mmCIF file of C-alpha atoms and ligand atoms in Angstrom:
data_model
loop_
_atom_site.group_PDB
_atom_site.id
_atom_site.type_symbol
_atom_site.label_atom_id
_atom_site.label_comp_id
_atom_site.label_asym_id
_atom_site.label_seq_id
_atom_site.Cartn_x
_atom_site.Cartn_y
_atom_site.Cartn_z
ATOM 1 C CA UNK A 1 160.927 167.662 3.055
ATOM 2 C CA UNK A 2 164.031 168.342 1.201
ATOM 3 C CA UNK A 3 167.007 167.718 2.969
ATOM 4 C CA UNK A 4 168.857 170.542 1.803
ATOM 5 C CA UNK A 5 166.339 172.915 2.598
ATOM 6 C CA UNK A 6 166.866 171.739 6.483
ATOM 7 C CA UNK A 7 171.143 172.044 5.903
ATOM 8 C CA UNK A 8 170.228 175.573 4.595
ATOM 9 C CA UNK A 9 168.537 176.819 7.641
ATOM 10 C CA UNK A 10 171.527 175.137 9.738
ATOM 11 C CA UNK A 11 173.922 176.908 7.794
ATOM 12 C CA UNK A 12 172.373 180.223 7.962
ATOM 13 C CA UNK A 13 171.600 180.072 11.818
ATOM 14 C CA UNK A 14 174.953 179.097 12.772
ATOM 15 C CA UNK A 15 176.006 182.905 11.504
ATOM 16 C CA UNK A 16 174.310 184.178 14.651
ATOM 17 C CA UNK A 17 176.053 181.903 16.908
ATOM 18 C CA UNK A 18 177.478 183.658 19.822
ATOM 19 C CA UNK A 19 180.816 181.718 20.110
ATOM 20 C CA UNK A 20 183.352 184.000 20.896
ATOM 21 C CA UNK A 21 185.386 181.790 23.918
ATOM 22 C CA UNK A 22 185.482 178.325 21.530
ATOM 23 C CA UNK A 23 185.138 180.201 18.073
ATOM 24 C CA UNK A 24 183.177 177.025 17.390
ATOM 25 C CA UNK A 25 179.908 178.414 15.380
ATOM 26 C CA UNK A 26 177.197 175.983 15.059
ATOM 27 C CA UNK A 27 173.604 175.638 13.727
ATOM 28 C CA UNK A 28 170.907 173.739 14.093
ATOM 29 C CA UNK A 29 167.587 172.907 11.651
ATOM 30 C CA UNK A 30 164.954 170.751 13.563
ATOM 31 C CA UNK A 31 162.147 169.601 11.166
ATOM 32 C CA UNK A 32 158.353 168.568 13.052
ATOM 33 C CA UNK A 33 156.445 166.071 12.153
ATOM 34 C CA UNK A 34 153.459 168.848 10.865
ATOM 35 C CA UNK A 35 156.675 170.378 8.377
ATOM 36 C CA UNK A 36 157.894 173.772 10.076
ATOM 37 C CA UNK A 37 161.735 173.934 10.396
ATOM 38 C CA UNK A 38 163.272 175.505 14.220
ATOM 39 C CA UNK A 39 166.557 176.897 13.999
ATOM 40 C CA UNK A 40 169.163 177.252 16.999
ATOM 41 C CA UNK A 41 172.814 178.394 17.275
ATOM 42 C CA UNK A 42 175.064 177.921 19.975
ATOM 43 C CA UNK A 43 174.756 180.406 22.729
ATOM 44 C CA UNK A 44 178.355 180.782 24.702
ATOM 45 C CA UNK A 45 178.191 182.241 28.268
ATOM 46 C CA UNK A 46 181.682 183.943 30.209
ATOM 47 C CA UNK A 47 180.437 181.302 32.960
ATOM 48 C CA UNK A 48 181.392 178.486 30.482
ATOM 49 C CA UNK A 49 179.145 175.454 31.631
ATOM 50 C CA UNK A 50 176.265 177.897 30.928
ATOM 51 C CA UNK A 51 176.686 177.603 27.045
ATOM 52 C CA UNK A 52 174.048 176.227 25.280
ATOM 53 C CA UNK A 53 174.332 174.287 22.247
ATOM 54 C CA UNK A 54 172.933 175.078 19.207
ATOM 55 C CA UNK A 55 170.880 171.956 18.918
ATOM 56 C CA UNK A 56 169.111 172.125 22.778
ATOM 57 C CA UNK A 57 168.406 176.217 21.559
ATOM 58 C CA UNK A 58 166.613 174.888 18.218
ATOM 59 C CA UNK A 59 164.316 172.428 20.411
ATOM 60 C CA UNK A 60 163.819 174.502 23.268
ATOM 61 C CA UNK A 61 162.205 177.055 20.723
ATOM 62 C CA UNK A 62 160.224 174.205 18.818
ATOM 63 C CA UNK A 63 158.549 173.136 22.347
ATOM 64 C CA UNK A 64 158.103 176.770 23.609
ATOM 65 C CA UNK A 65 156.032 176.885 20.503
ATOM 66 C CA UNK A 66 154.007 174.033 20.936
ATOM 67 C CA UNK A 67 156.163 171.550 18.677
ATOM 68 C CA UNK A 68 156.898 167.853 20.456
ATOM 69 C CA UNK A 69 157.158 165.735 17.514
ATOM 70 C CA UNK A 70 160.234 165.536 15.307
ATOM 71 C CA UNK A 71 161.705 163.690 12.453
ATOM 72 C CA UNK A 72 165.142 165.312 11.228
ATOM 73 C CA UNK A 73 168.214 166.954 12.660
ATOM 74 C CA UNK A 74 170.697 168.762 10.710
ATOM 75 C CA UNK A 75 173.583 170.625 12.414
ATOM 76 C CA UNK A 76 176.157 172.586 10.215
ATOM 77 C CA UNK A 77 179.641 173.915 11.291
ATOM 78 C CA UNK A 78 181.727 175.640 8.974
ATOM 79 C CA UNK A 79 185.046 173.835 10.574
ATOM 80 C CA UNK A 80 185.837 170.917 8.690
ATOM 81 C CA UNK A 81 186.620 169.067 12.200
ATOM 82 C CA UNK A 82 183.995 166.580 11.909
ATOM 83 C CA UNK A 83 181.741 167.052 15.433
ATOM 84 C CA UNK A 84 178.872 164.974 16.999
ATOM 85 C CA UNK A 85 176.183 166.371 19.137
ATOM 86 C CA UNK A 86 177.674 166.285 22.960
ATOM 87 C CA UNK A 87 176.133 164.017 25.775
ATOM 88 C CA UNK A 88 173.623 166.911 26.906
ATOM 89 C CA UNK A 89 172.066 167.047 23.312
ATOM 90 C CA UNK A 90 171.330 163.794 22.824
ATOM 91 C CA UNK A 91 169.443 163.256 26.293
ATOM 92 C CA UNK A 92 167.549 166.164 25.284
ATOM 93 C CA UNK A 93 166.809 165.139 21.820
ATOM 94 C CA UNK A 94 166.186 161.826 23.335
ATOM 95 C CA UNK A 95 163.255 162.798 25.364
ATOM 96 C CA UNK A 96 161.322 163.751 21.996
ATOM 97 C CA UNK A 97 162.485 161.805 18.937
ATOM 98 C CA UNK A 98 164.475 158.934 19.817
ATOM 99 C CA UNK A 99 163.949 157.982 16.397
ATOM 100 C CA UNK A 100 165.410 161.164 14.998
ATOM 101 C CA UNK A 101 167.733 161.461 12.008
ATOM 102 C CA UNK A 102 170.490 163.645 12.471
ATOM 103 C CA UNK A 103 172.633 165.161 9.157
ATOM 104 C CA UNK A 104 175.981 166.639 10.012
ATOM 105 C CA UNK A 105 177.872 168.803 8.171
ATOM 106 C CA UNK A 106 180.935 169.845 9.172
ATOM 107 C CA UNK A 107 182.418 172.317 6.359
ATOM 108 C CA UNK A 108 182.663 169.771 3.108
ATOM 109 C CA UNK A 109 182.113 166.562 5.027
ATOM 110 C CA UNK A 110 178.677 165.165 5.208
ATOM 111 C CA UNK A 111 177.781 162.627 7.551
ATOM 112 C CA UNK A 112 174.036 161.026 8.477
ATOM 113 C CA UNK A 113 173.128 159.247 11.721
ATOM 114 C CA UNK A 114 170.324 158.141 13.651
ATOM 115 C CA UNK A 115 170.056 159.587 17.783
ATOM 116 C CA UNK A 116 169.511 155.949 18.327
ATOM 117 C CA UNK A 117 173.087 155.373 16.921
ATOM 118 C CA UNK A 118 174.477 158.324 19.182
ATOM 119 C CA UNK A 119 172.697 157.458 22.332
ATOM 120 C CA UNK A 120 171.067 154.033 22.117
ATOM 121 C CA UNK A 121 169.807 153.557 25.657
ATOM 122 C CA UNK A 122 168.604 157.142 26.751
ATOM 123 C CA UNK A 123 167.334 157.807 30.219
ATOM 124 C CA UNK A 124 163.219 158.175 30.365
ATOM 125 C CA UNK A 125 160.860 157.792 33.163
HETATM 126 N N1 THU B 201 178.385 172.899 20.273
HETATM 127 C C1 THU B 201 177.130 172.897 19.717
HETATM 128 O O1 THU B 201 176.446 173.923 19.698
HETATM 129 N N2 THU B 201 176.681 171.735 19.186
HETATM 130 C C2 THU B 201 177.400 170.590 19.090
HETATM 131 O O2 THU B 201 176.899 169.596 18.545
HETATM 132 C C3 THU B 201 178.767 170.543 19.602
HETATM 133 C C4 THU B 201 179.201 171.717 20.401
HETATM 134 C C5 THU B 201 178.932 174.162 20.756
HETATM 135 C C6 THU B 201 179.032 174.336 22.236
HETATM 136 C C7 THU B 201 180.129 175.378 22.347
HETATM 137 O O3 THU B 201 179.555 176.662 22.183
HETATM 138 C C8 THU B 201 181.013 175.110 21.143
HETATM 139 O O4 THU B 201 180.242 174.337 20.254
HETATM 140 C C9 THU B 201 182.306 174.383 21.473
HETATM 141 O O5 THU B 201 182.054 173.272 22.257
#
């Protein structure tokens, strides 16, 4: 898989991001391990602890389909704030892939991780 091809999708989704309290528009590109590519955006809510993040809406929709393994992240904003997935994502992401590599782009600036870099010791039972 092409790297790009999984910033593309991230780029696109975050256009249907529903961000209107942070203006803060993000997508996400999850790849499985069989290939296919789930996208997510951020979906904001009046009630503002409600939001969901872009990332948690591209896995939810991989595992509603029947995905559970995965091997990249990318997440795209066009802001060139550089961001990190928050606290929330990376549990989630965490219960999956903790061996996950995560691309960021954040307007020009590209930056790659690892989720065991962002949350080394994740909660699992
Ligand atoms: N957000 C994401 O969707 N992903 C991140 O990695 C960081 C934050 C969203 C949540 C909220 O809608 C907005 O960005 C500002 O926090």
């Amino acid at each position: 898989m092409n790297n790009q091809k999984l910033i593309e999708a991230a780029k696109k989704v975050s256009q249907e991001a529903y961000a209107p309290f942070s203006g803060f528009k993000v997508g996400a590109a999850l790849l499985t391990a069989s290939g296919k590519i789930f996208t997510g955006c951020n979906v904001e809510n009046s009630s503002y602890g409600l939001t969901n993040c872009a990332e948690r809406t591209a896995l939810f929709k991989a595992v509603s389909e029947g995905e559970k393994e995965f091997v990249e992240l990318s997440i795209y904003s066009e802001s060139d704030k550089v961001f990190y997935p928050c606290g929330a994502c990376r549990q989630v992401l965490a219960e999956f892939a903790d061996d996950l590599k995560i691309t960021i782009v954040s307007g020009s600036k590209t930056i790659m991780v690892t989720l065991k870099e962002l949350l080394p010791h994740s909660f699992k039972l």
